[in-house]
Amino acid sequence: MAAASTYTEAELVQGLKARNEKIFSYLYDHYSPALYGVALKVIADETTAGDVLQEVFVKIWRSIDKYDATKGRLFTWMLNIARNTAIDSLRSKAYKLDQKITDVDNLAILNEPQLAIYLQVDHLGLSKAVERLQKEQRTIIDLAYYKGCTHEEISKALDIPLGTVKTRMRNAIMQLRGLLKQ
Amino acid sequence: MDINHYISSGVLESYVYGLLPEDEVAEVEAIAQQYPEVREIVEDLQLQKEEFVKCYAVTPPPEIKARLMLIIRNESTPEGELALPQELRLNNPVPQPLLTTPAVKMKAVTGKKQERIWKIIAAAVIGILIISAGINFFLATDSKDYKARYERLIASQKKIDENKNLESNQTASVQESDEDKKLLKDPNVIWIKASGYGPHPDGAVTIGWNKASKEVYLVNWRLPIPPEDKQYHLRTITDGKPADAGILVITPSSNGKIQHLKTTTIPQSFVVTLEPIGSKGANGKTEIYQVAEMNL
């Protein structure tokens, strides 16, 4: 990505701290599709996802001083903000937490419209590699990352012992790694 | 600590994909600081997650960027602040009172004020009683004059009523017509009660918007009379952009009457501000009194 090399992460952080609008605009242009993708995967509603994206960038602009480079890259930090904001919105608005737990209880979550919608989104932007991820492995990553489920909820949803959720997660991610490298 | 066992347990993957509760997150971060090999794996996983997430990237609608640029450009103005959801108004440039103590203080002040008002009313009632007793006594002793005095009283009452009518007629813009009364029941008009803002916590006006004619209305109930050098403005905010909706007439006789203001297309929020006469919403001189959100 030639355009991405215009600014280093350190320069971006510095620019945001200096309240530089140009840097903010650049940051938005380069990172908003990925962050909007996260919001859409979590919420599956374009209007709410748009509101979430707006909130995410205001949070980035306002709390750049809280970014700690020792914990990870700027993009990782922004992804965390996007995921957490989207999951908060998911819990507080359209889909209530109890709804999510009921879904997990009866495993209907796999056939839920919200998942169906993002499966459609998958086909728009998803590389073949991720599509080849086994269904169970993909589900575990989706439930954890995009639905904000806990170990307990995943253990219930996939009907696997609580103690094996972490190792299953690891297997899924190792498989994903292999696919992304291909 | 068997670091290899720790690495292969899957805890790092769970950490990177946000599956761990807070206490375990802190633990992983502490261990990553201590063991460079753990840190390296975490960084590698984070990079991999970034790649994974990019697979789902979707270009957002362009208006979001436009809205954001407006927000950050206007973040130090009250309008910019108001364009944000409540929880994001962190560095609020409008001087907000500390939420608890001054609110209590204000209550105490109004409590005292009310007490004083009651005292005045009580004194007035007693005064009237005494006067009326005097009049009764006078009338009783001078019953012949009764009829003439009664007629004079009726006449002066009439005169007062006439004066009242005259006074309310002077303010043309707040004259209440039958048409206005119909507006209250018109299904095209959305009426919303405004809420107080900052140091003015009480809702004092009702704002209406006519879907058909796009006209904006305002009914004042309790806004304090502005000082001579200042006036109230109504401003609309749509997509973060403020626009002037007109100057309000706030006099004792305008209270409770419908004021017709400018027309506006689909407003999102309304703000009532007190500004020096002649200023154009200049920074720092504008004080926000009322806020209303239009949920269409």
Short mmCIF file of N, CA, C and O in Angstrom, two decimals, chain B residues 87-213:
data_model
loop_
_atom_site.label_atom_id
_atom_site.label_comp_id
_atom_site.label_asym_id
_atom_site.label_seq_id
_atom_site.Cartn_x
_atom_site.Cartn_y
_atom_site.Cartn_z
N GLU B 87 -23.09 11.39 25.80
CA GLU B 87 -21.96 10.78 26.51
C GLU B 87 -20.61 11.19 25.94
O GLU B 87 -19.59 11.00 26.58
N LEU B 88 -20.62 11.78 24.75
CA LEU B 88 -19.34 12.18 24.17
C LEU B 88 -19.00 13.64 24.45
O LEU B 88 -17.95 14.11 24.08
N ARG B 89 -19.90 14.34 25.13
CA ARG B 89 -19.63 15.76 25.40
C ARG B 89 -18.69 15.87 26.58
O ARG B 89 -19.05 16.37 27.64
N LEU B 90 -17.46 15.34 26.37
CA LEU B 90 -16.51 15.26 27.49
C LEU B 90 -15.91 16.61 27.80
O LEU B 90 -16.04 17.13 28.90
N ASN B 91 -15.24 17.21 26.79
CA ASN B 91 -14.57 18.48 27.03
C ASN B 91 -15.55 19.60 26.77
O ASN B 91 -15.37 20.42 25.89
N ASN B 92 -16.62 19.59 27.51
CA ASN B 92 -17.70 20.51 27.23
C ASN B 92 -17.26 21.96 27.37
O ASN B 92 -16.87 22.40 28.44
N PRO B 93 -17.27 22.73 26.28
CA PRO B 93 -16.81 24.10 26.36
C PRO B 93 -17.81 25.03 27.03
O PRO B 93 -17.47 26.11 27.47
N VAL B 94 -19.06 24.60 27.11
CA VAL B 94 -20.06 25.42 27.76
C VAL B 94 -19.89 25.22 29.27
O VAL B 94 -19.87 24.11 29.73
N PRO B 95 -19.68 26.30 30.01
CA PRO B 95 -19.46 26.12 31.44
C PRO B 95 -20.64 25.41 32.11
O PRO B 95 -21.72 25.96 32.17
N GLN B 96 -20.39 24.16 32.48
CA GLN B 96 -21.45 23.36 33.12
C GLN B 96 -21.25 23.45 34.63
O GLN B 96 -20.14 23.37 35.10
N PRO B 97 -22.31 23.59 35.38
CA PRO B 97 -22.13 23.58 36.83
C PRO B 97 -21.79 22.17 37.28
O PRO B 97 -22.16 21.22 36.61
N LEU B 98 -21.05 22.04 38.38
CA LEU B 98 -20.84 20.70 38.94
C LEU B 98 -22.23 20.18 39.23
O LEU B 98 -23.05 20.86 39.84
N LEU B 99 -22.46 18.94 38.78
CA LEU B 99 -23.86 18.51 38.72
C LEU B 99 -24.59 18.50 40.05
O LEU B 99 -25.75 18.84 40.11
N THR B 100 -23.89 18.14 41.12
CA THR B 100 -24.66 17.95 42.35
C THR B 100 -24.84 19.21 43.18
O THR B 100 -25.94 19.73 43.28
N THR B 101 -23.71 19.75 43.70
CA THR B 101 -23.89 20.81 44.68
C THR B 101 -24.64 22.05 44.21
O THR B 101 -25.60 22.45 44.85
N PRO B 102 -24.25 22.65 43.07
CA PRO B 102 -24.96 23.88 42.69
C PRO B 102 -26.44 23.63 42.47
O PRO B 102 -27.25 24.49 42.76
N ALA B 103 -26.79 22.41 41.97
CA ALA B 103 -28.19 22.12 41.75
C ALA B 103 -28.95 22.23 43.06
O ALA B 103 -30.03 22.81 43.13
N VAL B 104 -28.34 21.68 44.12
CA VAL B 104 -28.98 21.73 45.43
C VAL B 104 -29.09 23.18 45.88
O VAL B 104 -30.13 23.63 46.34
N LYS B 105 -27.96 23.91 45.65
CA LYS B 105 -27.94 25.33 46.03
C LYS B 105 -29.07 26.09 45.33
O LYS B 105 -29.78 26.86 45.95
N MET B 106 -29.20 25.82 44.03
CA MET B 106 -30.21 26.54 43.27
C MET B 106 -31.59 26.26 43.84
O MET B 106 -32.41 27.15 43.95
N LYS B 107 -31.81 24.99 44.21
CA LYS B 107 -33.10 24.64 44.80
C LYS B 107 -33.34 25.45 46.06
O LYS B 107 -34.41 25.97 46.29
N ALA B 108 -32.25 25.54 46.88
CA ALA B 108 -32.37 26.26 48.14
C ALA B 108 -32.75 27.72 47.86
O ALA B 108 -33.61 28.28 48.53
N VAL B 109 -32.09 28.29 46.84
CA VAL B 109 -32.37 29.68 46.51
C VAL B 109 -33.83 29.86 46.10
O VAL B 109 -34.53 30.70 46.62
N THR B 110 -34.29 28.97 45.17
CA THR B 110 -35.67 29.11 44.73
C THR B 110 -36.62 28.85 45.90
O THR B 110 -37.66 29.47 46.01
N GLY B 111 -36.21 27.92 46.79
CA GLY B 111 -37.03 27.64 47.97
C GLY B 111 -37.22 28.92 48.78
O GLY B 111 -38.33 29.29 49.13
N LYS B 112 -36.08 29.62 49.02
CA LYS B 112 -36.14 30.86 49.80
C LYS B 112 -36.99 31.90 49.08
O LYS B 112 -37.79 32.59 49.68
N LYS B 113 -36.76 31.98 47.76
CA LYS B 113 -37.51 32.94 46.96
C LYS B 113 -39.00 32.68 47.10
O LYS B 113 -39.78 33.61 47.31
N GLN B 114 -39.33 31.38 46.97
CA GLN B 114 -40.74 31.02 47.06
C GLN B 114 -41.32 31.41 48.41
O GLN B 114 -42.42 31.94 48.50
N GLU B 115 -40.50 31.14 49.44
CA GLU B 115 -40.95 31.48 50.79
C GLU B 115 -41.28 32.97 50.86
O GLU B 115 -42.31 33.38 51.39
N ARG B 116 -40.33 33.78 50.26
CA ARG B 116 -40.53 35.24 50.29
C ARG B 116 -41.80 35.62 49.53
O ARG B 116 -42.61 36.42 49.98
N ILE B 117 -42.00 34.96 48.36
CA ILE B 117 -43.19 35.26 47.56
C ILE B 117 -44.44 34.97 48.37
O ILE B 117 -45.38 35.77 48.42
N TRP B 118 -44.43 33.84 49.07
CA TRP B 118 -45.61 33.48 49.88
C TRP B 118 -45.86 34.52 50.97
O TRP B 118 -46.99 34.87 51.26
N LYS B 119 -44.74 34.99 51.54
CA LYS B 119 -44.90 36.01 52.59
C LYS B 119 -45.57 37.26 52.02
O LYS B 119 -46.47 37.83 52.62
N ILE B 120 -45.08 37.65 50.80
CA ILE B 120 -45.65 38.84 50.15
C ILE B 120 -47.13 38.61 49.86
O ILE B 120 -47.98 39.46 50.16
N ILE B 121 -47.44 37.41 49.32
CA ILE B 121 -48.84 37.12 49.00
C ILE B 121 -49.69 37.17 50.27
O ILE B 121 -50.78 37.79 50.29
N ALA B 122 -49.16 36.53 51.34
CA ALA B 122 -49.92 36.52 52.59
C ALA B 122 -50.18 37.94 53.07
O ALA B 122 -51.31 38.30 53.45
N ALA B 123 -49.11 38.79 53.00
CA ALA B 123 -49.25 40.18 53.44
C ALA B 123 -50.30 40.89 52.59
O ALA B 123 -51.16 41.62 53.10
N ALA B 124 -50.26 40.64 51.26
CA ALA B 124 -51.21 41.29 50.35
C ALA B 124 -52.63 40.87 50.68
O ALA B 124 -53.55 41.70 50.73
N VAL B 125 -52.81 39.55 50.93
CA VAL B 125 -54.16 39.05 51.23
C VAL B 125 -54.69 39.71 52.50
O VAL B 125 -55.84 40.18 52.56
N ILE B 126 -53.81 39.78 53.52
CA ILE B 126 -54.23 40.41 54.78
C ILE B 126 -54.61 41.87 54.52
O ILE B 126 -55.65 42.35 54.96
N GLY B 127 -53.75 42.54 53.69
CA GLY B 127 -54.00 43.95 53.34
C GLY B 127 -55.37 44.09 52.68
O GLY B 127 -56.18 44.94 53.07
N ILE B 128 -55.63 43.22 51.70
CA ILE B 128 -56.91 43.28 50.98
C ILE B 128 -58.06 43.07 51.95
O ILE B 128 -59.08 43.77 51.90
N LEU B 129 -57.88 42.10 52.84
CA LEU B 129 -58.92 41.82 53.84
C LEU B 129 -59.24 43.06 54.66
O LEU B 129 -60.41 43.42 54.85
N ILE B 130 -58.17 43.72 55.11
CA ILE B 130 -58.36 44.92 55.94
C ILE B 130 -59.09 46.00 55.13
O ILE B 130 -60.08 46.57 55.58
N ILE B 131 -58.58 46.21 53.86
CA ILE B 131 -59.20 47.23 53.01
C ILE B 131 -60.68 46.90 52.78
O ILE B 131 -61.57 47.75 52.92
N SER B 132 -60.91 45.60 52.45
CA SER B 132 -62.30 45.23 52.16
C SER B 132 -63.19 45.39 53.40
O SER B 132 -64.34 45.82 53.29
N ALA B 133 -62.59 45.09 54.57
CA ALA B 133 -63.36 45.30 55.81
C ALA B 133 -63.70 46.78 55.95
O ALA B 133 -64.83 47.15 56.29
N GLY B 134 -62.68 47.63 55.62
CA GLY B 134 -62.88 49.08 55.69
C GLY B 134 -63.98 49.51 54.73
O GLY B 134 -64.90 50.27 55.11
N ILE B 135 -63.90 49.00 53.48
CA ILE B 135 -64.90 49.36 52.48
C ILE B 135 -66.29 48.93 52.95
O ILE B 135 -67.26 49.69 52.88
N ASN B 136 -66.34 47.67 53.43
CA ASN B 136 -67.62 47.16 53.94
C ASN B 136 -68.20 48.09 55.01
O ASN B 136 -69.38 48.43 54.98
N PHE B 137 -67.27 48.48 55.91
CA PHE B 137 -67.71 49.36 57.00
C PHE B 137 -68.22 50.68 56.43
O PHE B 137 -69.30 51.15 56.77
N PHE B 138 -67.43 51.22 55.46
CA PHE B 138 -67.77 52.48 54.84
C PHE B 138 -69.10 52.37 54.09
O PHE B 138 -69.98 53.22 54.24
N LEU B 139 -69.24 51.27 53.32
CA LEU B 139 -70.47 51.07 52.56
C LEU B 139 -71.67 50.89 53.49
O LEU B 139 -72.76 51.40 53.22
N ALA B 140 -71.42 50.15 54.56
CA ALA B 140 -72.51 49.90 55.51
C ALA B 140 -72.98 51.22 56.11
O ALA B 140 -74.18 51.45 56.29
N THR B 141 -71.98 52.09 56.39
CA THR B 141 -72.36 53.35 57.02
C THR B 141 -72.90 54.35 56.00
O THR B 141 -73.62 55.26 56.33
N ASP B 142 -72.51 54.15 54.74
CA ASP B 142 -72.95 55.10 53.74
C ASP B 142 -73.66 54.37 52.61
O ASP B 142 -73.23 54.38 51.45
N SER B 143 -74.75 53.70 52.93
CA SER B 143 -75.42 52.80 51.99
C SER B 143 -76.01 53.55 50.78
O SER B 143 -76.19 52.97 49.71
N LYS B 144 -76.26 54.81 50.93
CA LYS B 144 -76.85 55.58 49.84
C LYS B 144 -75.90 55.64 48.64
O LYS B 144 -76.30 55.58 47.48
N ASP B 145 -74.60 55.74 49.01
CA ASP B 145 -73.60 55.91 47.97
C ASP B 145 -73.25 54.58 47.29
O ASP B 145 -72.46 54.54 46.34
N TYR B 146 -73.79 53.49 47.77
CA TYR B 146 -73.42 52.15 47.35
C TYR B 146 -73.51 51.91 45.85
O TYR B 146 -72.57 51.50 45.20
N LYS B 147 -74.71 52.29 45.32
CA LYS B 147 -74.96 52.01 43.92
C LYS B 147 -73.96 52.74 43.00
O LYS B 147 -73.38 52.15 42.08
N ALA B 148 -73.75 54.01 43.30
CA ALA B 148 -72.84 54.83 42.49
C ALA B 148 -71.43 54.25 42.52
O ALA B 148 -70.76 54.12 41.49
N ARG B 149 -71.01 53.87 43.71
CA ARG B 149 -69.66 53.30 43.86
C ARG B 149 -69.55 51.98 43.08
O ARG B 149 -68.55 51.71 42.42
N TYR B 150 -70.56 51.19 43.13
CA TYR B 150 -70.57 49.90 42.43
C TYR B 150 -70.40 50.13 40.94
O TYR B 150 -69.59 49.49 40.29
N GLU B 151 -71.15 51.11 40.43
CA GLU B 151 -71.07 51.40 39.00
C GLU B 151 -69.68 51.89 38.62
O GLU B 151 -69.13 51.53 37.57
N ARG B 152 -69.13 52.72 39.51
CA ARG B 152 -67.78 53.22 39.24
C ARG B 152 -66.77 52.06 39.20
O ARG B 152 -65.87 52.02 38.39
N LEU B 153 -66.95 51.11 40.11
CA LEU B 153 -66.06 49.95 40.15
C LEU B 153 -66.14 49.15 38.85
O LEU B 153 -65.12 48.76 38.26
N ILE B 154 -67.39 48.93 38.39
CA ILE B 154 -67.59 48.21 37.13
C ILE B 154 -66.89 48.95 36.00
O ILE B 154 -66.20 48.35 35.17
N ALA B 155 -67.05 50.28 35.98
CA ALA B 155 -66.46 51.09 34.92
C ALA B 155 -64.94 50.97 34.93
O ALA B 155 -64.31 50.79 33.87
N SER B 156 -64.34 51.04 36.12
CA SER B 156 -62.88 50.97 36.17
C SER B 156 -62.40 49.57 35.78
O SER B 156 -61.37 49.40 35.11
N GLN B 157 -63.17 48.57 36.12
CA GLN B 157 -62.83 47.20 35.72
C GLN B 157 -62.80 47.08 34.19
O GLN B 157 -61.88 46.51 33.60
N LYS B 158 -63.82 47.68 33.57
CA LYS B 158 -63.91 47.67 32.11
C LYS B 158 -62.69 48.32 31.49
O LYS B 158 -62.12 47.83 30.52
N LYS B 159 -62.32 49.45 32.10
CA LYS B 159 -61.19 50.21 31.57
C LYS B 159 -59.91 49.37 31.66
O LYS B 159 -59.10 49.31 30.71
N ILE B 160 -59.76 48.68 32.77
CA ILE B 160 -58.57 47.82 32.94
C ILE B 160 -58.55 46.73 31.87
O ILE B 160 -57.53 46.48 31.23
N ASP B 161 -59.72 46.12 31.63
CA ASP B 161 -59.81 45.08 30.60
C ASP B 161 -59.43 45.63 29.23
O ASP B 161 -58.69 45.01 28.47
N GLU B 162 -59.95 46.83 28.93
CA GLU B 162 -59.65 47.45 27.64
C GLU B 162 -58.15 47.68 27.48
O GLU B 162 -57.56 47.39 26.45
N ASN B 163 -57.54 48.19 28.56
CA ASN B 163 -56.09 48.44 28.52
C ASN B 163 -55.33 47.15 28.26
O ASN B 163 -54.35 47.12 27.52
N LYS B 164 -55.80 46.09 28.93
CA LYS B 164 -55.14 44.80 28.77
C LYS B 164 -55.17 44.38 27.31
O LYS B 164 -54.17 43.93 26.76
N ASN B 165 -56.34 44.49 26.71
CA ASN B 165 -56.48 44.10 25.31
C ASN B 165 -55.54 44.90 24.42
O ASN B 165 -54.90 44.39 23.55
N LEU B 166 -55.50 46.21 24.72
CA LEU B 166 -54.62 47.09 23.96
C LEU B 166 -53.18 46.62 24.02
O LEU B 166 -52.50 46.49 23.03
N GLU B 167 -52.76 46.29 25.23
CA GLU B 167 -51.36 45.89 25.44
C GLU B 167 -51.01 44.63 24.64
O GLU B 167 -49.98 44.57 23.97
N SER B 168 -51.91 43.66 24.69
CA SER B 168 -51.57 42.42 23.97
C SER B 168 -51.65 42.60 22.46
O SER B 168 -51.02 41.89 21.71
N ASN B 169 -52.43 43.60 22.03
CA ASN B 169 -52.51 43.85 20.60
C ASN B 169 -51.26 44.50 20.04
O ASN B 169 -50.99 44.45 18.86
N GLN B 170 -50.52 45.15 20.95
CA GLN B 170 -49.33 45.85 20.48
C GLN B 170 -48.30 44.90 19.86
O GLN B 170 -47.59 45.24 18.94
N THR B 171 -48.19 43.68 20.41
CA THR B 171 -47.20 42.73 19.91
C THR B 171 -47.84 41.85 18.85
O THR B 171 -48.43 40.84 19.12
N ALA B 172 -47.65 42.26 17.62
CA ALA B 172 -48.35 41.59 16.53
C ALA B 172 -47.92 40.15 16.37
O ALA B 172 -48.72 39.28 16.13
N SER B 173 -46.60 39.91 16.53
CA SER B 173 -46.10 38.58 16.22
C SER B 173 -46.58 37.52 17.19
O SER B 173 -46.49 36.35 16.92
N VAL B 174 -47.05 37.94 18.37
CA VAL B 174 -47.48 36.93 19.32
C VAL B 174 -48.99 36.94 19.51
O VAL B 174 -49.51 36.36 20.44
N GLN B 175 -49.66 37.61 18.62
CA GLN B 175 -51.12 37.64 18.72
C GLN B 175 -51.66 36.24 18.48
O GLN B 175 -51.25 35.55 17.54
N GLU B 176 -52.56 35.83 19.33
CA GLU B 176 -53.07 34.47 19.20
C GLU B 176 -54.36 34.51 18.40
O GLU B 176 -55.31 35.18 18.75
N SER B 177 -54.36 33.78 17.30
CA SER B 177 -55.55 33.74 16.48
C SER B 177 -56.18 32.36 16.57
O SER B 177 -55.60 31.44 17.13
N ASP B 178 -57.36 32.24 15.97
CA ASP B 178 -58.00 30.93 15.93
C ASP B 178 -57.16 29.95 15.13
O ASP B 178 -57.12 28.77 15.42
N GLU B 179 -56.48 30.49 14.10
CA GLU B 179 -55.60 29.64 13.29
C GLU B 179 -54.54 28.98 14.17
O GLU B 179 -54.21 27.82 14.02
N ASP B 180 -53.99 29.81 15.08
CA ASP B 180 -52.96 29.29 15.98
C ASP B 180 -53.50 28.17 16.84
O ASP B 180 -52.82 27.18 17.09
N LYS B 181 -54.71 28.36 17.31
CA LYS B 181 -55.29 27.33 18.18
C LYS B 181 -55.41 26.01 17.42
O LYS B 181 -55.23 24.94 17.98
N LYS B 182 -55.71 26.12 16.13
CA LYS B 182 -55.83 24.91 15.31
C LYS B 182 -54.48 24.19 15.19
O LYS B 182 -54.43 22.98 15.08
N LEU B 183 -53.40 24.99 15.20
CA LEU B 183 -52.06 24.40 15.05
C LEU B 183 -51.77 23.37 16.13
O LEU B 183 -51.08 22.39 15.91
N LEU B 184 -52.33 23.63 17.30
CA LEU B 184 -52.07 22.73 18.43
C LEU B 184 -52.60 21.33 18.16
O LEU B 184 -52.09 20.35 18.68
N LYS B 185 -53.63 21.25 17.33
CA LYS B 185 -54.21 19.93 17.05
C LYS B 185 -53.89 19.44 15.64
O LYS B 185 -54.30 18.37 15.24
N ASP B 186 -53.13 20.25 14.89
CA ASP B 186 -52.80 19.90 13.51
C ASP B 186 -51.87 18.67 13.49
O ASP B 186 -50.79 18.71 14.08
N PRO B 187 -52.27 17.59 12.82
CA PRO B 187 -51.40 16.39 12.80
C PRO B 187 -50.07 16.62 12.08
O PRO B 187 -49.11 15.88 12.28
N ASN B 188 -49.99 17.70 11.28
CA ASN B 188 -48.74 17.99 10.59
C ASN B 188 -47.71 18.66 11.49
O ASN B 188 -46.54 18.75 11.14
N VAL B 189 -48.17 19.15 12.64
CA VAL B 189 -47.23 19.87 13.50
C VAL B 189 -46.76 18.95 14.63
O VAL B 189 -47.55 18.36 15.33
N ILE B 190 -45.44 18.85 14.72
CA ILE B 190 -44.85 18.05 15.79
C ILE B 190 -44.48 19.01 16.91
O ILE B 190 -43.72 19.95 16.70
N TRP B 191 -45.02 18.76 18.09
CA TRP B 191 -44.71 19.63 19.25
C TRP B 191 -43.77 18.89 20.19
O TRP B 191 -44.01 17.74 20.52
N ILE B 192 -42.70 19.54 20.61
CA ILE B 192 -41.82 18.92 21.59
C ILE B 192 -41.49 19.91 22.70
O ILE B 192 -41.34 21.10 22.46
N LYS B 193 -41.40 19.35 23.90
CA LYS B 193 -41.02 20.20 25.03
C LYS B 193 -39.50 20.26 25.08
O LYS B 193 -38.85 19.23 25.02
N ALA B 194 -38.95 21.45 25.18
CA ALA B 194 -37.49 21.58 25.26
C ALA B 194 -37.04 21.28 26.68
O ALA B 194 -37.82 21.40 27.63
N SER B 195 -35.78 20.88 26.81
CA SER B 195 -35.23 20.67 28.15
C SER B 195 -34.24 21.79 28.44
O SER B 195 -33.71 22.42 27.52
N GLY B 196 -33.97 21.97 29.71
CA GLY B 196 -33.01 22.98 30.12
C GLY B 196 -31.61 22.54 29.75
O GLY B 196 -31.38 21.40 29.39
N TYR B 197 -30.67 23.47 29.81
CA TYR B 197 -29.29 23.14 29.46
C TYR B 197 -28.35 23.83 30.42
O TYR B 197 -28.52 25.01 30.75
N GLY B 198 -27.33 23.10 30.85
CA GLY B 198 -26.29 23.68 31.71
C GLY B 198 -26.88 24.30 32.95
O GLY B 198 -27.66 23.67 33.66
N PRO B 199 -26.55 25.58 33.23
CA PRO B 199 -27.02 26.20 34.47
C PRO B 199 -28.51 26.56 34.43
O PRO B 199 -29.01 27.14 35.39
N HIS B 200 -29.21 26.24 33.33
CA HIS B 200 -30.64 26.52 33.26
C HIS B 200 -31.37 25.19 33.13
O HIS B 200 -31.73 24.78 32.03
N PRO B 201 -31.54 24.48 34.23
CA PRO B 201 -31.95 23.08 34.13
C PRO B 201 -33.43 22.85 33.79
O PRO B 201 -33.79 21.74 33.44
N ASP B 202 -34.27 23.88 33.85
CA ASP B 202 -35.69 23.61 33.64
C ASP B 202 -36.12 23.87 32.20
O ASP B 202 -35.68 24.82 31.57
N GLY B 203 -36.98 22.99 31.72
CA GLY B 203 -37.57 23.19 30.39
C GLY B 203 -38.49 24.40 30.45
O GLY B 203 -39.28 24.54 31.39
N ALA B 204 -38.39 25.33 29.51
CA ALA B 204 -39.18 26.56 29.59
C ALA B 204 -39.98 26.86 28.33
O ALA B 204 -40.81 27.76 28.35
N VAL B 205 -39.72 26.12 27.24
CA VAL B 205 -40.45 26.42 26.01
C VAL B 205 -40.93 25.13 25.35
O VAL B 205 -40.43 24.06 25.63
N THR B 206 -41.94 25.28 24.49
CA THR B 206 -42.38 24.18 23.65
C THR B 206 -42.13 24.61 22.21
O THR B 206 -42.41 25.76 21.86
N ILE B 207 -41.56 23.69 21.43
CA ILE B 207 -41.21 24.04 20.05
C ILE B 207 -42.02 23.16 19.10
O ILE B 207 -42.23 21.99 19.37
N GLY B 208 -42.49 23.76 18.02
CA GLY B 208 -43.26 23.00 17.05
C GLY B 208 -42.66 23.13 15.66
O GLY B 208 -42.02 24.14 15.34
N TRP B 209 -42.84 22.09 14.87
CA TRP B 209 -42.38 22.16 13.48
C TRP B 209 -43.47 21.59 12.58
O TRP B 209 -44.00 20.52 12.84
N ASN B 210 -43.81 22.36 11.59
CA ASN B 210 -44.88 21.97 10.68
C ASN B 210 -44.31 21.22 9.48
O ASN B 210 -43.56 21.78 8.69
N LYS B 211 -44.66 19.93 9.42
CA LYS B 211 -44.12 19.08 8.35
C LYS B 211 -44.54 19.58 6.97
O LYS B 211 -43.84 19.41 5.99
N ALA B 212 -45.73 20.17 6.93
CA ALA B 212 -46.26 20.60 5.63
C ALA B 212 -45.65 21.93 5.20
O ALA B 212 -45.09 22.05 4.13
N SER B 213 -45.76 22.94 6.09
CA SER B 213 -45.29 24.28 5.69
C SER B 213 -43.85 24.53 6.07
O SER B 213 -43.28 25.56 5.69
#
